Short mmCIF file of C-alpha atoms and ligand atoms in Angstrom, two decimals:
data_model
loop_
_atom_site.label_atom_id
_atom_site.label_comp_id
_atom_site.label_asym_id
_atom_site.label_seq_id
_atom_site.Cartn_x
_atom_site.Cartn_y
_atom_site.Cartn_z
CA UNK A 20 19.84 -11.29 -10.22
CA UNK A 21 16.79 -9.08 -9.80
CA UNK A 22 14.52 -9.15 -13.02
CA UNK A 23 12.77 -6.24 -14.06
CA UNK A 24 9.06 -6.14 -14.56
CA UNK A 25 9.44 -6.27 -18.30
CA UNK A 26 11.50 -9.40 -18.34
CA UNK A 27 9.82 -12.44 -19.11
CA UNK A 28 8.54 -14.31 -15.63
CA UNK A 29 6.82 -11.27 -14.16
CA UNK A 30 3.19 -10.91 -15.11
CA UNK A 31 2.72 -8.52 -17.73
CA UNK A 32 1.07 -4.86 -16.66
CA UNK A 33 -3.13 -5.37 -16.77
CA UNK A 34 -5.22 -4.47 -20.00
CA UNK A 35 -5.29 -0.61 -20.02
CA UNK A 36 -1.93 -0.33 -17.66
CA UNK A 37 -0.44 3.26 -19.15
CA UNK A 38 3.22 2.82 -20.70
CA UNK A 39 3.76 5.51 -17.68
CA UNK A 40 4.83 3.34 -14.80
CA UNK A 41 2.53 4.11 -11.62
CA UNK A 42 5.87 4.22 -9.37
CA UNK A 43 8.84 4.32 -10.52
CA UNK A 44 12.22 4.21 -7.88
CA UNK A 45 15.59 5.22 -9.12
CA UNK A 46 18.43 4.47 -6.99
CA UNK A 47 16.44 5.10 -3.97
CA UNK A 48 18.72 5.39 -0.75
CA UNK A 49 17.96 6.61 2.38
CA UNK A 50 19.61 7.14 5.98
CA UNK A 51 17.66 8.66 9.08
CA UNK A 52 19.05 11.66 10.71
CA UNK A 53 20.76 9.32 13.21
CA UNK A 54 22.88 7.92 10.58
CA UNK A 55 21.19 4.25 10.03
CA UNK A 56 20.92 4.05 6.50
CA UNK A 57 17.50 1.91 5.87
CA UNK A 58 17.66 1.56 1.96
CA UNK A 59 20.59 1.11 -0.57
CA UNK A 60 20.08 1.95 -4.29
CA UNK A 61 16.77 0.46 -4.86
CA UNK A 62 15.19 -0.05 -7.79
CA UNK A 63 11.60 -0.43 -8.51
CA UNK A 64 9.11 -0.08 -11.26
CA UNK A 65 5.57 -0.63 -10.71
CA UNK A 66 3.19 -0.62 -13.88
CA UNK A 67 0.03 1.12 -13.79
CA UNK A 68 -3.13 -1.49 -12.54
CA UNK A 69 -0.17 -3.72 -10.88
CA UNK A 70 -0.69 -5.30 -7.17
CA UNK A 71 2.65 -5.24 -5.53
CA UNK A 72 3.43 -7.09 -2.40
CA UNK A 73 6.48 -5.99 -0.03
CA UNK A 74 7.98 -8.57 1.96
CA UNK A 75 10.58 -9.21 4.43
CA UNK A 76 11.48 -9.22 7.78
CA UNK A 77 11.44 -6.80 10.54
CA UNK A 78 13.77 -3.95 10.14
CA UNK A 79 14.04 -4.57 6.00
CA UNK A 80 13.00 -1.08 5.18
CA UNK A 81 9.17 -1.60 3.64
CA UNK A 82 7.86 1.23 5.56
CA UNK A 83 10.88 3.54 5.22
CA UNK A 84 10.18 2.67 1.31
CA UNK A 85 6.19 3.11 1.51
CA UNK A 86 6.67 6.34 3.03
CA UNK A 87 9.25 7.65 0.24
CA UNK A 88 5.92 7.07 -2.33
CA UNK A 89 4.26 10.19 -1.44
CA UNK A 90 7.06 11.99 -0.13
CA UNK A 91 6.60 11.72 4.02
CA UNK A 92 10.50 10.30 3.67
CA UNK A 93 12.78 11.38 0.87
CA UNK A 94 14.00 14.48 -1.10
CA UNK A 95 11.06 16.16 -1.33
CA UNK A 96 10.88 15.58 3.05
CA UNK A 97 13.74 17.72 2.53
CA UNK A 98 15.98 14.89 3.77
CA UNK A 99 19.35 14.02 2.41
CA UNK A 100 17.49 10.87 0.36
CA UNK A 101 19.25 9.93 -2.65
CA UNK A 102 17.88 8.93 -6.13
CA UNK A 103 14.24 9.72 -7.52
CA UNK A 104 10.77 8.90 -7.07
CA UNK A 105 8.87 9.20 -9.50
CA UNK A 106 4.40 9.17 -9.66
CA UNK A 107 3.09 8.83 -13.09
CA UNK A 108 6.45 9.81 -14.74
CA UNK A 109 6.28 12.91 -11.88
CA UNK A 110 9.39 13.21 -9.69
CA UNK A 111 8.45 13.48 -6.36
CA UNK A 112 10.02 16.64 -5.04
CA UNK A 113 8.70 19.73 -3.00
CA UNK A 114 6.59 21.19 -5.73
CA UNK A 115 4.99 18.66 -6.51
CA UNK A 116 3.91 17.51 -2.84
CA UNK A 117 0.15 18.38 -4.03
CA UNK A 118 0.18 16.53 -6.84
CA UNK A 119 1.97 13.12 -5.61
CA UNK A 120 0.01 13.16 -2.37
CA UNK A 121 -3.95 13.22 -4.69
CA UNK A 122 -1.99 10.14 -6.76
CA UNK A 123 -0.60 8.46 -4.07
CA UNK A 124 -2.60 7.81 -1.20
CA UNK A 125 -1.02 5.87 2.04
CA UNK A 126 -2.92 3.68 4.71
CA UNK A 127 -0.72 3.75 7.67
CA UNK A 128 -0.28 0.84 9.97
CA UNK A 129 -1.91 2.26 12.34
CA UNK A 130 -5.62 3.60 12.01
CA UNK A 131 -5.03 6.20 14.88
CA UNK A 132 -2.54 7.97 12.66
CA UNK A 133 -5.01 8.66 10.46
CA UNK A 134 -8.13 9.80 11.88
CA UNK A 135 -8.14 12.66 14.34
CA UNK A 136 -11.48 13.93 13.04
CA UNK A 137 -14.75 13.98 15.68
CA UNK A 138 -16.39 11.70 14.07
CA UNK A 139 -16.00 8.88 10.89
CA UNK A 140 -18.12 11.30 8.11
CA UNK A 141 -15.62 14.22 9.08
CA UNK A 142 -12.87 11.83 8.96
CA UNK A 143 -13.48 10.42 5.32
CA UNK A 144 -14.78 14.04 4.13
CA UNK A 145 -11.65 16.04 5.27
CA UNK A 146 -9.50 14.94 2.09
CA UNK A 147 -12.25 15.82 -0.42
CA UNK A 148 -12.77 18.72 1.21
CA UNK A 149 -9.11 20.13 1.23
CA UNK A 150 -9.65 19.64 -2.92
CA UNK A 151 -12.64 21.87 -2.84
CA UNK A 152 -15.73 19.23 -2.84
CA UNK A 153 -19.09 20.67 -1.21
CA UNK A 154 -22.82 19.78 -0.89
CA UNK A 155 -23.75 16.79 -2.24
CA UNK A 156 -20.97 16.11 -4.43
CA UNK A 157 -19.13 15.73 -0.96
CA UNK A 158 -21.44 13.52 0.58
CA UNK A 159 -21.63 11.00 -2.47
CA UNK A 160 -17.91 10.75 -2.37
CA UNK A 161 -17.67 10.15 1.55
CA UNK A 162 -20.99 7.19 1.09
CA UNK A 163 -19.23 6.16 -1.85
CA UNK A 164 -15.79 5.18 0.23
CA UNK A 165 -17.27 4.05 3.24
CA UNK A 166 -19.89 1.96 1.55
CA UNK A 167 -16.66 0.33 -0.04
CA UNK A 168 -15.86 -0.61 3.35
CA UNK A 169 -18.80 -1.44 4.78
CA UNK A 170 -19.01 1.64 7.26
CA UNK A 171 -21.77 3.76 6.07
CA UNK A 172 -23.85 2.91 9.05
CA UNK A 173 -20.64 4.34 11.68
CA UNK A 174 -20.58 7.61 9.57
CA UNK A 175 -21.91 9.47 12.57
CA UNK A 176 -19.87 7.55 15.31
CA UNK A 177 -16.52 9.07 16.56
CA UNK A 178 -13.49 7.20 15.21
CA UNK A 179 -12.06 6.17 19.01
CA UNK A 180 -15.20 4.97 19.71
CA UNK A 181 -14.79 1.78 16.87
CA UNK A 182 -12.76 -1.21 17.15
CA UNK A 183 -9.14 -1.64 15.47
CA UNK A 184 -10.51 -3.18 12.92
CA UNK A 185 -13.50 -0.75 12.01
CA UNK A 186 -10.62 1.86 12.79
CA UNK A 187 -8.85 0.15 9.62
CA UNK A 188 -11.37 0.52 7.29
CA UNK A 189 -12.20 3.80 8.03
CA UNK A 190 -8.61 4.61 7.52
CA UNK A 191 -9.19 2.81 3.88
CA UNK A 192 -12.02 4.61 3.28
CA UNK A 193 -10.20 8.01 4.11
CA UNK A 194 -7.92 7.47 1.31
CA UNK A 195 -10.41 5.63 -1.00
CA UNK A 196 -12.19 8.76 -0.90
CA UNK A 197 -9.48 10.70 -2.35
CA UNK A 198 -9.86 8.52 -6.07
CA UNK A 199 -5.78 8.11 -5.94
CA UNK A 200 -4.69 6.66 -8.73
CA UNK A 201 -2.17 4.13 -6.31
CA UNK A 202 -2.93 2.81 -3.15
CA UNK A 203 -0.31 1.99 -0.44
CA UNK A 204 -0.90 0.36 2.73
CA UNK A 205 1.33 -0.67 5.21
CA UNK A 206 0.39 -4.25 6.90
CA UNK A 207 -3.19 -3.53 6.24
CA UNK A 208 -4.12 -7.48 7.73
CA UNK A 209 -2.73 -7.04 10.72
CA UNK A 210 -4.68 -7.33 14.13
CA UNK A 211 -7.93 -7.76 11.17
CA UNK A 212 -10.23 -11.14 12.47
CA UNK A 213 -10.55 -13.35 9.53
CA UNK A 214 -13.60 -12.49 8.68
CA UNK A 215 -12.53 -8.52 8.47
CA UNK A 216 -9.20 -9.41 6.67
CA UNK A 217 -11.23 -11.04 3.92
CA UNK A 218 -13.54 -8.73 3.22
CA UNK A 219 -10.71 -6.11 3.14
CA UNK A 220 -9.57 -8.53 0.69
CA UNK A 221 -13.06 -8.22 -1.50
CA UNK A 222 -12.56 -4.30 -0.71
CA UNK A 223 -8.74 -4.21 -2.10
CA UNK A 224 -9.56 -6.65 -4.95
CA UNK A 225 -12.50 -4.31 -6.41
CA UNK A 226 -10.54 -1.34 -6.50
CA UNK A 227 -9.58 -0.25 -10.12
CA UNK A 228 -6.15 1.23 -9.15
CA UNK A 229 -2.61 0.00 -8.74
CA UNK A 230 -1.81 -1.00 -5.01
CA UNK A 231 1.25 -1.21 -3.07
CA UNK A 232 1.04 -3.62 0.40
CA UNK A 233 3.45 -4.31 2.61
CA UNK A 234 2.52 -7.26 4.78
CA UNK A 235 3.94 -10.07 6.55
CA UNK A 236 0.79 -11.80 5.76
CA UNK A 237 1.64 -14.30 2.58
CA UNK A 238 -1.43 -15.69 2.27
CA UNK A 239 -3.21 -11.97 2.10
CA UNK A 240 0.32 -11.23 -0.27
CA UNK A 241 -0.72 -14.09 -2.53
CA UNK A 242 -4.40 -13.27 -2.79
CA UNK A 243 -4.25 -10.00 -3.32
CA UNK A 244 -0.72 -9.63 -5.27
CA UNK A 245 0.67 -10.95 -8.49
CA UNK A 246 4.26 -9.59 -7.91
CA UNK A 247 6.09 -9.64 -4.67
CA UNK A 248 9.47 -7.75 -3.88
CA UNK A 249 11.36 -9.23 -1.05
CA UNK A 250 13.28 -6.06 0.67
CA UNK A 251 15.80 -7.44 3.04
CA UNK A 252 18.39 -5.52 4.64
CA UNK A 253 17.46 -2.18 2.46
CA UNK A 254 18.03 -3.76 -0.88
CA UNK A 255 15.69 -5.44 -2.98
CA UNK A 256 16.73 -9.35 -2.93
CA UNK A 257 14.28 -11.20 -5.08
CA UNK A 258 11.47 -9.37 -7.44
CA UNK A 259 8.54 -11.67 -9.24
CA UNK A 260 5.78 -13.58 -9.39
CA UNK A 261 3.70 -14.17 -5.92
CA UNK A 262 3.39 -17.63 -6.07
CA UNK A 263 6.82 -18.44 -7.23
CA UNK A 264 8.18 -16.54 -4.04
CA UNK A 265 5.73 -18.52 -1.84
CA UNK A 266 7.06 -21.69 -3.32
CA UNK A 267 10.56 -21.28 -2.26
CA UNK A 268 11.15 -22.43 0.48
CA UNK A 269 15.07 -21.35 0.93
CA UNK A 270 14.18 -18.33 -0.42
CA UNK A 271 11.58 -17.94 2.39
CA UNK A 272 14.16 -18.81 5.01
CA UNK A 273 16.89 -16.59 3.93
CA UNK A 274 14.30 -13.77 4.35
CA UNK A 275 12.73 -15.10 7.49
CA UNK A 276 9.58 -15.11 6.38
CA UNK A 277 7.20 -17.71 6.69
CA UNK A 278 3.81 -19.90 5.91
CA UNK A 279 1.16 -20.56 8.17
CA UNK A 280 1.70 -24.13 9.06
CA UNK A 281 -0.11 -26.60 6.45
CA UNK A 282 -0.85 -23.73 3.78
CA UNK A 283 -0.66 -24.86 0.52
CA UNK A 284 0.59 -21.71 -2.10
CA UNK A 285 -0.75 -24.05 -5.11
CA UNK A 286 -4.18 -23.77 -3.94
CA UNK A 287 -4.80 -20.45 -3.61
CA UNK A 288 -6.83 -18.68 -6.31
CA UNK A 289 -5.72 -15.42 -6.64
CA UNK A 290 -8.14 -12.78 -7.10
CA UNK A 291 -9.04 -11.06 -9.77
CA UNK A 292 -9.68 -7.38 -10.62
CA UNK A 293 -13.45 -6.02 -11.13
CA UNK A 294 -12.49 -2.92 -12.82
CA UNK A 295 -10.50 -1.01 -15.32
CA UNK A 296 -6.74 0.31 -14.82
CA UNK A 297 -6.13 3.78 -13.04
CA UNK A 298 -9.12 5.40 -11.04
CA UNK A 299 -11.57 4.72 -9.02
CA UNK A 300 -15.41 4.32 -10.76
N1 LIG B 428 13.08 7.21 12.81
C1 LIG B 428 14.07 6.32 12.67
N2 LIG B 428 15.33 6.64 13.03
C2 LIG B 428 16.35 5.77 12.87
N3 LIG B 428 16.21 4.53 12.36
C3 LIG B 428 14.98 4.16 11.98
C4 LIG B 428 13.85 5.01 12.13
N4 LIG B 428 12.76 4.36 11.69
C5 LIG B 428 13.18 3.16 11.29
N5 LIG B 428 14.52 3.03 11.48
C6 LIG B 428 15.36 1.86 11.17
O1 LIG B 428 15.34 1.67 9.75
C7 LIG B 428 15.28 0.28 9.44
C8 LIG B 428 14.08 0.02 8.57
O2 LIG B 428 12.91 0.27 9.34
P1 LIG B 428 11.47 0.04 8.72
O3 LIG B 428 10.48 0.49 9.73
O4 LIG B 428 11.42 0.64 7.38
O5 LIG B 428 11.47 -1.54 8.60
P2 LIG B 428 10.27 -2.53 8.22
O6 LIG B 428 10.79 -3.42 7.16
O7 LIG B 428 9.05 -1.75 7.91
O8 LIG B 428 10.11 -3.34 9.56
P3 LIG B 428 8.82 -4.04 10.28
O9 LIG B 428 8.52 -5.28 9.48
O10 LIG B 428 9.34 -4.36 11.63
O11 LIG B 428 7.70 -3.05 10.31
C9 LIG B 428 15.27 -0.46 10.78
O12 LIG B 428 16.56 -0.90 11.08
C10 LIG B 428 14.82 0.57 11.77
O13 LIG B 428 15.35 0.34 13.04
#
């Protein structure tokens, strides 16, 4: 059986979480327009200042779920989605598309989808722009998120002219610079060299706000993550601590998923959290 977040075995929410969950899914089903139904009734509350890992193997659903969180896919898409999401105890629907999308703010698997902007600045500036910041209230924010990412010094270059990986954090940075309360990224390691995948690591770690990641990265899910949900199939098979997932190893081969060979769960020390629960400094 699936445990809820309040049972006992599933860390509890960190020291300031609000009693209002962060995310909350209700019965969350979904079928494209061709008919292929990607999720089935799932079920998901995330506490505020939580680091949630999605796993599972190709064709599960993670990004069909990441994309219902601020309302790209879902009832408020206009689609024929059933259940509710909610954002901070708000349901995401059509009329509140504003407000969902400055809480929840999504890092897409790829960078390109995210930066169509001449040049990096313009890129991380076009969000706090579209809420009204100007002048130098502006320009702290943008320093502000690309310093988080260690991009300051590409502010002036254009995005396609930056490796995948410099692409990536920019695309961070883009959404860091909106202060939103949750973060979402979808396979944020991938195609990252080792030294770029850790410090995205330092990046996600610092960040006072709740995160959602799906990956098919373990180690990066066990670092980063003190809960993992294994979506398989469209339904949510296993929900709870990181490590305990990572130490399963028929549970890891019923989901096809997998540890780099010689890697050692046990040792890993998971990372800690710099700041305080819901926004950014
Ligand atoms: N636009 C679409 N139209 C129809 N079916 C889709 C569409 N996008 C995704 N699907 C299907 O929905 C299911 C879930 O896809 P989704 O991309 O959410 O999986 P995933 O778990 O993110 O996979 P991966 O690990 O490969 O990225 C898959 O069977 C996929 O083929």
């Amino acid at each position: 059986m699936t445990p809820q977040p309040h049972e006992p075995g599933l860390p509890a929410p960190r020291d300031g979480a609000a009693a209002v969950p962060a995310l909350e899914l209700r019965e969350v089903a979904f079928a494209y327009p061709d008919g292929h139904q990607a999720l089935f009734g799932v079920d998901l509350v995330v506490p505020a200042g939580q680091r949630l890992a999605v796993l599972g193997p190709n064709g599960a659903g993670k990004t069909t779920l990441l994309l219902h969180l601020n309302g790209i896919l879902g009832r408020a898409a206009g689609s024929n989605a059933v259940g509710e999401v909610l954002v901070g105890g708000i349901a995401v629907a059509k009329d509140t598309l504003g407000e969902v999308r400055r809480a929840v703010g999504l890092v897409f698997q790829d960078p390109d989808d995210q930066l169509f902007m001449p040049t990096v600045r313009d890129d991380v500036a076009f969000g706090p722009t579209n809420l009204g910041l100007r002048g130098a209230e502006l320009d702290a924010r943008v320093d502000e998120a690309l310093d988080a990412v260690g991009m300051r010094e590409f502010a002036a270059r254009p995005p396609h002219h930056l490796s995948f990986g410099q692409r990536r954090r920019v695309a961070v940075a883009t959404v860091l610079a909106m202060r939103c309360q949750v973060l979402v990224l979808d396979e944020p390691s991938s195609n990252l060299d080792p030294a770029s995948r850790r410090e995205l690591l330092d990046v996600l770690a610092a960040l006072p706000v709740t995160v959602v990641v799906v990956t098919h990265d373990l180690p990066f899910a066990l670092e980063l993550c003190e809960r993992s949900v294994v979506l398989d199939a469209g339904r949510i098979a296993h929900d709870g601590p990181t490590l305990d997932v990572l130490q399963d190893p028929d549970l890891l081969a019923r989901h096809r998923l997998e540890l780099p060979v010689g890697f050692d769960p046990a040792a890993v020390v998971p990372r800690g959290r710099t700041g305080a629960a819901t926004s950014l400094p």
